[in-house]
Amino acid sequence: MLGLTGWGLIVLLLVILAAVLVLVAWRGWNRLGGRGPLAWAGRIGVLAGVQLVIVALVLTAVNKYYLFYGSWSDLLGAAGGKSQVTEKPPSNPHAAASSLVTVKSAAQLGPGHGRTPAKDGLVQHLDIQGVRSGLKSEAYVYLPPQYFQKKTQAARFPVAVFIAGYPAADRLTWIDKGHVPEEAFLQMSSGKARPMIYVMMRPTVENGWDTECADVPGGPQVETFFSQDVPDAISGTYKDRTARDRRGWGLAGYSTGGYCATKLAMLHADRFSAASSMAGHFHALLDTTTRDLYGGSKAVRNSNNLTWRLRNLPQPPVSILVASALTGEKTYPSAQKFMEAVRPPLVVDKWMLDSGGHNFKAFRKYIPPTITWLSDHLQGE
């Protein structure tokens, strides 16, 4: 089956447009030149068909560039198609987290696609089954070269969990489009960042449902999954190589993932000490894809509004990087309100573009400063 983000679909649409519909319009137009209802219906059908393929081609090209939907299942889920989520916890809730992680594959992805992990690092593809939430999701984990080197074989590394925007693609977003492993390698090689473990994920645990990383009443417990299941699973899988406590754990994300990263750090300061919001919003943007996240409760909704929390609740002892654009970024006004409400012990830094839209072209520019900022704020051993 043709992939939603591959060139094959674009080529197919071009072939259909050029070799079929345009040909029909050119060769068959005279035959449809009569005045009867069938002739009129035929002409309208040909024109509508050409327009439909052109629109599909444009939308496919835009989706390939911005990665709104990574697969057909993502697209069908957003359109109301059937999707699946595992909500029932495993039969043994006390099982070791590592026993619920499957390593599906591994590949070297350093500059030039290096061949040795000790020189370039290694990316592993995992399936994570949450012990507490019962949710399951994929993750791509970049292990730095130092993880495999003898001189640092006993070292523990900081861990940064990167969460994409909604709905995003799995591998495409952070690896093929964001080039996080290569960027991390370059920042380490230039001395701008320390070696860290990068866990690259997306927030979509159920296709078609933008949960905004919330524990939905009667629904998926996504906040629990990212704040407890994922750290436990990563710690259990990479035994004795991850940071022992919150000082070595951080988050980052763009758009919805930026909101998730900031929220998870603020609500779970016992687990995380820092987070970077790359063009993220600071309250859940409710629409048809989010459904009812809060069970109709105003109190629960307020609790998930990060600016409201700063104004009404004690501020958590975490550090936040707000990366945004002064012009053209639709979430910047909410970022301003958030930053204006900050007071100790919460600390906020900012990294701003002069201009940039809410798209991956801009998101990509936030990744290098996010890596160096997290490196400055997270501690290993």
Short mmCIF file of C-alpha atoms in Angstrom, two decimals:
data_model
loop_
_atom_site.label_atom_id
_atom_site.label_comp_id
_atom_site.label_asym_id
_atom_site.label_seq_id
_atom_site.Cartn_x
_atom_site.Cartn_y
_atom_site.Cartn_z
CA MET A 1 0.00 0.00 0.00
CA LEU A 2 1.29 3.46 -0.89
CA GLY A 3 2.53 5.45 2.09
CA LEU A 4 0.83 8.73 2.88
CA THR A 5 4.12 10.63 3.10
CA GLY A 6 6.07 8.91 0.31
CA TRP A 7 6.82 10.05 -3.21
CA GLY A 8 4.87 7.11 -4.64
CA LEU A 9 1.49 8.66 -3.86
CA ILE A 10 2.51 12.00 -5.38
CA VAL A 11 3.79 10.29 -8.52
CA LEU A 12 0.60 8.26 -8.78
CA LEU A 13 -1.54 11.39 -8.53
CA LEU A 14 0.58 13.10 -11.18
CA VAL A 15 0.21 10.11 -13.47
CA ILE A 16 -3.53 10.07 -12.97
CA LEU A 17 -3.73 13.79 -13.60
CA ALA A 18 -1.49 13.85 -16.67
CA ALA A 19 -2.17 10.49 -18.28
CA VAL A 20 -5.83 9.96 -17.52
CA LEU A 21 -7.94 12.99 -16.66
CA VAL A 22 -6.12 15.51 -18.83
CA LEU A 23 -6.16 13.00 -21.69
CA VAL A 24 -9.88 12.41 -21.22
CA ALA A 25 -10.53 16.15 -21.10
CA TRP A 26 -8.55 16.69 -24.30
CA ARG A 27 -9.66 13.68 -26.36
CA GLY A 28 -13.20 13.40 -25.08
CA TRP A 29 -14.29 17.02 -24.79
CA ASN A 30 -15.77 17.20 -28.28
CA ARG A 31 -17.73 14.04 -27.62
CA LEU A 32 -19.20 15.74 -24.59
CA GLY A 33 -20.09 18.85 -26.52
CA GLY A 34 -23.77 18.10 -26.87
CA ARG A 35 -26.56 19.99 -25.17
CA GLY A 36 -28.31 17.18 -23.39
CA PRO A 37 -28.15 16.48 -19.66
CA LEU A 38 -25.74 13.58 -20.16
CA ALA A 39 -23.30 15.79 -22.05
CA TRP A 40 -23.46 18.45 -19.34
CA ALA A 41 -23.00 15.85 -16.62
CA GLY A 42 -20.01 14.42 -18.49
CA ARG A 43 -18.28 17.82 -18.80
CA ILE A 44 -18.93 18.65 -15.15
CA GLY A 45 -17.66 15.22 -14.11
CA VAL A 46 -14.41 15.62 -16.06
CA LEU A 47 -13.77 19.10 -14.65
CA ALA A 48 -14.60 17.99 -11.12
CA GLY A 49 -12.32 14.98 -11.49
CA VAL A 50 -9.40 17.14 -12.63
CA GLN A 51 -9.98 19.56 -9.75
CA LEU A 52 -10.26 16.72 -7.24
CA VAL A 53 -6.94 15.20 -8.27
CA ILE A 54 -5.24 18.61 -8.21
CA VAL A 55 -6.53 19.27 -4.68
CA ALA A 56 -5.45 15.78 -3.55
CA LEU A 57 -2.00 16.37 -5.06
CA VAL A 58 -1.58 19.71 -3.29
CA LEU A 59 -2.78 18.32 0.05
CA THR A 60 -0.49 15.29 -0.27
CA ALA A 61 2.51 17.51 -1.02
CA VAL A 62 1.70 19.81 1.90
CA ASN A 63 1.28 16.83 4.23
CA LYS A 64 4.59 15.37 3.06
CA TYR A 65 6.35 18.65 3.91
CA TYR A 66 4.67 19.42 7.23
CA LEU A 67 3.94 15.82 8.37
CA PHE A 68 0.44 16.52 9.69
CA TYR A 69 -0.43 12.82 9.22
CA GLY A 70 2.21 10.12 9.07
CA SER A 71 0.08 7.21 7.90
CA TRP A 72 -3.30 6.29 6.48
CA SER A 73 -4.42 5.12 9.92
CA ASP A 74 -3.62 8.58 11.34
CA LEU A 75 -5.66 10.22 8.60
CA LEU A 76 -8.60 7.83 8.93
CA GLY A 77 -8.57 8.21 12.70
CA ALA A 78 -8.69 12.00 12.42
CA ALA A 79 -11.60 11.63 10.02
CA GLY A 80 -13.54 9.56 12.52
CA GLY A 81 -12.38 6.14 11.45
CA LYS A 82 -12.02 3.24 13.85
CA SER A 83 -8.93 3.29 16.03
CA GLN A 84 -7.61 1.15 18.81
CA VAL A 85 -6.18 1.80 22.24
CA THR A 86 -5.16 -0.62 24.95
CA GLU A 87 -6.61 0.64 28.21
CA LYS A 88 -6.64 -2.54 30.28
CA PRO A 89 -3.46 -2.76 32.38
CA PRO A 90 -1.28 -5.87 32.12
CA SER A 91 -2.30 -8.81 34.30
CA ASN A 92 0.74 -8.27 36.49
CA PRO A 93 0.88 -4.55 37.36
CA HIS A 94 4.04 -5.10 39.40
CA ALA A 95 6.02 -6.52 36.47
CA ALA A 96 9.37 -4.90 35.73
CA ALA A 97 9.02 -2.02 33.30
CA SER A 98 11.77 -3.41 31.06
CA SER A 99 9.77 -6.60 30.52
CA LEU A 100 7.11 -4.50 28.77
CA VAL A 101 9.54 -2.95 26.28
CA THR A 102 10.27 -4.62 22.95
CA VAL A 103 13.34 -3.54 20.99
CA LYS A 104 12.14 -3.83 17.39
CA SER A 105 15.25 -2.68 15.52
CA ALA A 106 18.47 -0.70 15.76
CA ALA A 107 20.40 1.44 13.28
CA GLN A 108 23.41 3.76 13.24
CA LEU A 109 22.29 7.26 12.32
CA GLY A 110 25.27 9.52 12.90
CA PRO A 111 26.55 11.94 10.24
CA GLY A 112 27.12 9.91 7.11
CA HIS A 113 25.17 7.06 8.75
CA GLY A 114 28.18 5.78 10.65
CA ARG A 115 28.80 2.10 11.06
CA THR A 116 29.97 1.81 14.67
CA PRO A 117 27.88 2.78 17.72
CA ALA A 118 30.99 3.80 19.69
CA LYS A 119 31.70 6.47 17.07
CA ASP A 120 28.25 7.63 15.97
CA GLY A 121 25.74 6.34 18.48
CA LEU A 122 22.76 4.08 17.90
CA VAL A 123 19.02 4.53 17.38
CA GLN A 124 16.77 1.81 18.75
CA HIS A 125 13.10 1.39 17.87
CA LEU A 126 11.02 0.39 20.89
CA ASP A 127 7.47 -0.62 21.68
CA ILE A 128 6.55 0.58 25.17
CA GLN A 129 3.63 -0.98 27.04
CA GLY A 130 2.65 1.16 30.02
CA VAL A 131 2.40 -0.70 33.33
CA ARG A 132 0.09 1.83 34.99
CA SER A 133 -1.83 3.30 32.06
CA GLY A 134 -2.11 0.18 29.92
CA LEU A 135 -1.26 2.33 26.88
CA LYS A 136 1.17 1.28 24.18
CA SER A 137 3.30 3.47 21.94
CA GLU A 138 6.40 3.41 19.83
CA ALA A 139 9.57 5.27 20.71
CA TYR A 140 12.89 5.88 18.99
CA VAL A 141 15.83 6.12 21.38
CA TYR A 142 19.15 7.68 20.42
CA LEU A 143 22.03 6.39 22.50
CA PRO A 144 25.14 8.60 22.20
CA PRO A 145 28.56 7.17 21.25
CA GLN A 146 29.72 7.48 24.86
CA TYR A 147 27.09 4.93 25.86
CA PHE A 148 29.18 2.28 24.05
CA GLN A 149 32.68 3.47 24.92
CA LYS A 150 34.78 1.67 27.52
CA LYS A 151 35.93 4.84 29.28
CA THR A 152 32.32 5.79 30.03
CA GLN A 153 30.86 2.30 30.41
CA ALA A 154 29.71 3.06 33.97
CA ALA A 155 28.38 6.55 33.24
CA ARG A 156 24.74 7.51 33.71
CA PHE A 157 23.33 9.87 31.09
CA PRO A 158 20.64 12.55 31.25
CA VAL A 159 17.44 11.61 29.43
CA ALA A 160 15.44 13.98 27.22
CA VAL A 161 11.96 12.89 26.11
CA PHE A 162 10.96 14.61 22.85
CA ILE A 163 7.20 14.71 22.12
CA ALA A 164 6.00 15.71 18.66
CA GLY A 165 2.95 17.77 17.77
CA TYR A 166 -0.39 16.13 17.03
CA PRO A 167 -0.79 13.80 15.22
CA ALA A 168 2.75 13.53 13.79
CA ALA A 169 4.47 10.48 12.37
CA ASP A 170 6.61 7.97 14.22
CA ARG A 171 10.10 7.85 12.76
CA LEU A 172 9.52 10.62 10.22
CA THR A 173 9.04 13.50 12.61
CA TRP A 174 12.12 13.46 14.83
CA ILE A 175 14.54 11.42 12.72
CA ASP A 176 13.84 11.93 9.02
CA LYS A 177 12.50 15.48 9.34
CA GLY A 178 13.96 16.83 12.59
CA HIS A 179 17.32 15.03 12.35
CA VAL A 180 17.57 14.90 16.13
CA PRO A 181 20.24 12.15 16.29
CA GLU A 182 22.47 13.99 13.81
CA GLU A 183 21.90 17.32 15.56
CA ALA A 184 22.66 15.82 18.96
CA PHE A 185 25.86 14.30 17.56
CA LEU A 186 26.96 17.61 16.05
CA GLN A 187 26.25 19.53 19.25
CA MET A 188 28.23 16.96 21.26
CA SER A 189 31.11 16.94 18.76
CA SER A 190 31.40 20.73 18.91
CA GLY A 191 31.39 20.73 22.71
CA LYS A 192 28.07 22.58 22.95
CA ALA A 193 26.14 19.69 24.52
CA ARG A 194 26.88 16.78 26.80
CA PRO A 195 26.04 13.20 25.85
CA MET A 196 22.37 12.48 26.55
CA ILE A 197 19.83 9.78 25.78
CA TYR A 198 17.03 11.04 23.53
CA VAL A 199 13.61 9.37 23.62
CA MET A 200 11.62 10.47 20.55
CA MET A 201 7.86 9.95 20.61
CA ARG A 202 4.55 11.39 19.46
CA PRO A 203 1.54 12.28 21.65
CA THR A 204 -0.94 10.19 19.65
CA VAL A 205 -1.74 7.02 21.58
CA GLU A 206 -5.12 6.64 19.92
CA ASN A 207 -5.52 7.59 16.28
CA GLY A 208 -7.91 10.48 15.79
CA TRP A 209 -7.84 11.64 19.42
CA ASP A 210 -5.72 14.60 20.45
CA THR A 211 -5.60 13.97 24.18
CA GLU A 212 -3.25 16.90 24.91
CA CYS A 213 -1.36 14.47 27.19
CA ALA A 214 -4.24 14.42 29.67
CA ASP A 215 -5.55 11.69 31.92
CA VAL A 216 -9.00 11.66 30.31
CA PRO A 217 -11.85 10.68 32.66
CA GLY A 218 -13.03 7.31 31.42
CA GLY A 219 -10.45 7.41 28.63
CA PRO A 220 -6.74 6.99 27.99
CA GLN A 221 -4.43 8.00 30.83
CA VAL A 222 -1.86 9.75 28.68
CA GLU A 223 -0.40 11.99 31.38
CA THR A 224 0.30 8.89 33.47
CA PHE A 225 1.83 7.17 30.47
CA PHE A 226 4.35 9.92 29.74
CA SER A 227 5.08 10.94 33.33
CA GLN A 228 5.43 7.46 34.86
CA ASP A 229 5.32 4.61 32.37
CA VAL A 230 7.80 6.02 29.89
CA PRO A 231 10.50 7.02 32.43
CA ASP A 232 10.15 3.66 34.19
CA ALA A 233 10.33 1.78 30.88
CA ILE A 234 13.43 3.66 29.73
CA SER A 235 15.15 3.28 33.11
CA GLY A 236 14.33 -0.42 33.14
CA THR A 237 15.51 -1.01 29.58
CA TYR A 238 18.80 0.87 29.88
CA LYS A 239 19.65 -0.36 33.35
CA ASP A 240 22.16 1.68 35.35
CA ARG A 241 22.79 4.00 32.41
CA THR A 242 20.12 6.65 32.92
CA ALA A 243 20.09 9.49 35.44
CA ARG A 244 18.98 8.41 38.91
CA ASP A 245 16.62 11.29 39.68
CA ARG A 246 14.71 14.29 38.33
CA ARG A 247 17.86 16.37 37.90
CA GLY A 248 18.77 14.27 34.88
CA TRP A 249 15.33 14.03 33.23
CA GLY A 250 13.83 16.60 30.88
CA LEU A 251 11.27 17.02 28.12
CA ALA A 252 10.88 18.90 24.87
CA GLY A 253 8.24 19.19 22.19
CA TYR A 254 6.81 21.36 19.46
CA SER A 255 3.20 22.59 19.13
CA THR A 256 1.02 20.16 21.12
CA GLY A 257 4.20 18.38 22.18
CA GLY A 258 5.50 21.66 23.60
CA TYR A 259 2.37 21.98 25.71
CA CYS A 260 2.76 18.36 26.81
CA ALA A 261 6.42 18.84 27.72
CA THR A 262 5.73 21.96 29.80
CA LYS A 263 2.69 20.46 31.50
CA LEU A 264 4.40 17.20 32.38
CA ALA A 265 7.37 19.04 33.88
CA MET A 266 5.15 21.40 35.89
CA LEU A 267 2.78 18.72 37.17
CA HIS A 268 5.51 16.14 37.79
CA ALA A 269 8.44 18.08 39.14
CA ASP A 270 9.37 14.97 41.11
CA ARG A 271 10.17 13.27 37.78
CA PHE A 272 11.44 16.09 35.57
CA SER A 273 13.50 19.21 36.18
CA ALA A 274 13.41 20.96 32.80
CA ALA A 275 11.33 21.25 29.64
CA SER A 276 11.51 23.08 26.32
CA SER A 277 8.36 24.35 24.62
CA MET A 278 8.97 24.85 20.90
CA ALA A 279 6.07 26.94 19.62
CA GLY A 280 3.85 25.24 22.17
CA HIS A 281 0.58 26.50 23.58
CA PHE A 282 -0.03 26.75 27.32
CA HIS A 283 -3.58 25.50 27.62
CA ALA A 284 -5.39 22.70 25.82
CA LEU A 285 -6.77 23.86 22.47
CA LEU A 286 -10.12 22.11 22.51
CA ASP A 287 -11.72 21.13 19.20
CA THR A 288 -13.30 18.12 17.51
CA THR A 289 -10.03 16.16 17.71
CA THR A 290 -9.68 16.63 21.47
CA ARG A 291 -13.26 15.66 22.35
CA ASP A 292 -14.16 16.21 26.03
CA LEU A 293 -10.85 15.92 27.86
CA TYR A 294 -12.07 16.89 31.33
CA GLY A 295 -15.40 15.19 31.87
CA GLY A 296 -17.14 18.56 31.98
CA SER A 297 -15.15 19.61 35.05
CA LYS A 298 -14.06 23.26 35.15
CA ALA A 299 -11.60 22.47 37.94
CA VAL A 300 -9.88 19.79 35.88
CA ARG A 301 -9.80 22.08 32.87
CA ASN A 302 -8.22 24.87 34.92
CA SER A 303 -5.67 22.43 36.28
CA ASN A 304 -4.54 21.77 32.70
CA ASN A 305 -4.29 25.49 31.90
CA LEU A 306 -0.63 26.23 32.64
CA THR A 307 -1.02 30.00 32.89
CA TRP A 308 -3.94 29.56 35.29
CA ARG A 309 -1.74 27.30 37.41
CA LEU A 310 0.98 29.95 37.59
CA ARG A 311 -1.53 32.57 38.73
CA ASN A 312 -3.39 30.42 41.26
CA LEU A 313 -1.13 27.63 42.52
CA PRO A 314 2.38 27.33 43.96
CA GLN A 315 4.92 27.33 41.18
CA PRO A 316 6.99 24.18 40.69
CA PRO A 317 10.81 24.12 40.96
CA VAL A 318 11.47 23.48 37.28
CA SER A 319 13.14 25.31 34.39
CA ILE A 320 11.29 26.01 31.14
CA LEU A 321 12.65 27.17 27.78
CA VAL A 322 10.11 29.03 25.66
CA ALA A 323 11.20 28.88 22.02
CA SER A 324 8.95 30.84 19.70
CA ALA A 325 8.81 33.58 17.06
CA LEU A 326 8.00 37.23 17.67
CA THR A 327 6.08 37.51 14.41
CA GLY A 328 4.01 34.88 12.62
CA GLU A 329 3.77 32.30 15.41
CA LYS A 330 0.14 31.91 16.48
CA THR A 331 1.03 30.59 19.95
CA TYR A 332 3.29 33.52 20.87
CA PRO A 333 0.55 35.59 22.59
CA SER A 334 -0.18 32.69 24.97
CA ALA A 335 3.56 32.30 25.54
CA GLN A 336 3.74 35.96 26.55
CA LYS A 337 0.97 35.54 29.11
CA PHE A 338 2.66 32.44 30.47
CA MET A 339 6.03 34.17 30.85
CA GLU A 340 4.44 37.20 32.52
CA ALA A 341 2.94 34.95 35.22
CA VAL A 342 6.22 33.23 36.13
CA ARG A 343 7.77 33.67 39.54
CA PRO A 344 10.31 31.65 41.59
CA PRO A 345 11.01 28.85 42.04
CA LEU A 346 9.97 28.30 38.43
CA VAL A 347 12.55 29.74 36.01
CA VAL A 348 11.88 30.57 32.35
CA ASP A 349 14.40 31.27 29.59
CA LYS A 350 13.41 32.26 26.09
CA TRP A 351 14.84 31.78 22.61
CA MET A 352 13.10 33.80 19.92
CA LEU A 353 13.08 33.98 16.16
CA ASP A 354 12.27 37.37 14.65
CA SER A 355 9.65 35.67 12.50
CA GLY A 356 8.43 32.18 11.79
CA GLY A 357 5.18 30.37 11.17
CA HIS A 358 3.63 27.46 13.01
CA ASN A 359 5.27 24.85 10.77
CA PHE A 360 8.13 22.40 10.75
CA LYS A 361 10.42 24.81 8.95
CA ALA A 362 10.33 26.95 12.09
CA PHE A 363 10.18 24.01 14.51
CA ARG A 364 13.40 22.67 13.01
CA LYS A 365 15.22 25.87 14.01
CA TYR A 366 14.26 25.38 17.66
CA ILE A 367 15.86 21.94 17.94
CA PRO A 368 19.58 22.95 18.21
CA PRO A 369 19.04 25.55 20.98
CA THR A 370 16.73 23.11 22.77
CA ILE A 371 19.45 20.45 22.78
CA THR A 372 22.10 22.80 24.16
CA TRP A 373 19.69 24.29 26.71
CA LEU A 374 18.65 20.86 28.00
CA SER A 375 22.31 19.88 28.18
CA ASP A 376 22.98 22.90 30.42
CA HIS A 377 20.04 22.07 32.69
CA LEU A 378 20.24 18.29 33.05
CA GLN A 379 22.75 16.37 35.11
CA GLY A 380 24.20 12.93 34.56
CA GLU A 381 26.69 10.98 36.63
#
